[in-house]
Amino acid sequence: MNEETQTGKDYFWIYVALATAALVGVVVMAKLSENEKYDPIRAQQNEEVARMNIRVLS
């Protein structure tokens, strides 16, 4: 029984590491999808800024 308990404890940290890696992956993918979703809006804002960036010389 002692060997089974020790083996279970060894796998516990592997499971924790895998769960953490999966969670980080999900968060990164969510952030990347948000960036892609708002790219057209950012492009439009940059275009508007470029159009408004004129100087009047007197």
Short mmCIF file of C-alpha atoms in Angstrom, two decimals:
data_model
loop_
_atom_site.label_atom_id
_atom_site.label_comp_id
_atom_site.label_asym_id
_atom_site.label_seq_id
_atom_site.Cartn_x
_atom_site.Cartn_y
_atom_site.Cartn_z
CA MET A 1 0.00 0.00 0.00
CA ASN A 2 2.80 2.39 0.73
CA GLU A 3 4.10 2.13 -2.83
CA GLU A 4 0.64 2.89 -4.26
CA THR A 5 0.31 6.00 -2.07
CA GLN A 6 3.74 7.21 -3.08
CA THR A 7 2.96 6.70 -6.79
CA GLY A 8 -0.30 8.63 -6.40
CA LYS A 9 1.53 11.53 -4.81
CA ASP A 10 4.06 11.55 -7.63
CA TYR A 11 1.33 11.86 -10.24
CA PHE A 12 -0.45 14.61 -8.28
CA TRP A 13 2.16 17.24 -9.21
CA ILE A 14 2.12 16.14 -12.83
CA TYR A 15 -1.66 16.60 -12.89
CA VAL A 16 -1.33 20.03 -11.27
CA ALA A 17 1.27 21.06 -13.89
CA LEU A 18 -0.91 19.81 -16.76
CA ALA A 19 -3.99 21.59 -15.42
CA THR A 20 -2.03 24.81 -15.00
CA ALA A 21 -0.62 24.57 -18.53
CA ALA A 22 -4.10 23.95 -19.94
CA LEU A 23 -5.53 26.94 -18.06
CA VAL A 24 -2.74 29.20 -19.30
CA GLY A 25 -3.35 27.99 -22.84
CA VAL A 26 -7.06 28.80 -22.61
CA VAL A 27 -6.36 32.30 -21.29
CA VAL A 28 -3.80 32.99 -24.03
CA MET A 29 -6.17 31.80 -26.75
CA ALA A 30 -8.97 33.97 -25.37
CA LYS A 31 -6.73 37.03 -25.39
CA LEU A 32 -5.59 36.34 -28.96
CA SER A 33 -9.18 36.00 -30.17
CA GLU A 34 -10.01 39.35 -28.54
CA ASN A 35 -7.12 40.96 -30.40
CA GLU A 36 -8.35 39.58 -33.71
CA LYS A 37 -11.88 40.72 -32.99
CA TYR A 38 -10.86 44.34 -32.40
CA ASP A 39 -8.25 44.66 -35.19
CA PRO A 40 -10.68 46.26 -37.70
CA ILE A 41 -11.69 48.85 -35.10
CA ARG A 42 -8.05 49.67 -34.35
CA ALA A 43 -7.33 50.05 -38.07
CA GLN A 44 -10.27 52.42 -38.45
CA GLN A 45 -9.11 54.49 -35.48
CA ASN A 46 -5.58 54.72 -36.88
CA GLU A 47 -6.98 55.83 -40.25
CA GLU A 48 -9.09 58.53 -38.59
CA VAL A 49 -6.10 59.76 -36.59
CA ALA A 50 -4.03 59.92 -39.79
CA ARG A 51 -6.75 61.95 -41.52
CA MET A 52 -7.06 64.36 -38.60
CA ASN A 53 -3.31 64.82 -38.30
CA ILE A 54 -3.05 67.87 -40.54
CA ARG A 55 -1.30 71.13 -39.80
CA VAL A 56 -2.56 74.50 -40.79
CA LEU A 57 0.24 76.82 -41.84
CA SER A 58 -0.44 80.50 -41.70
#
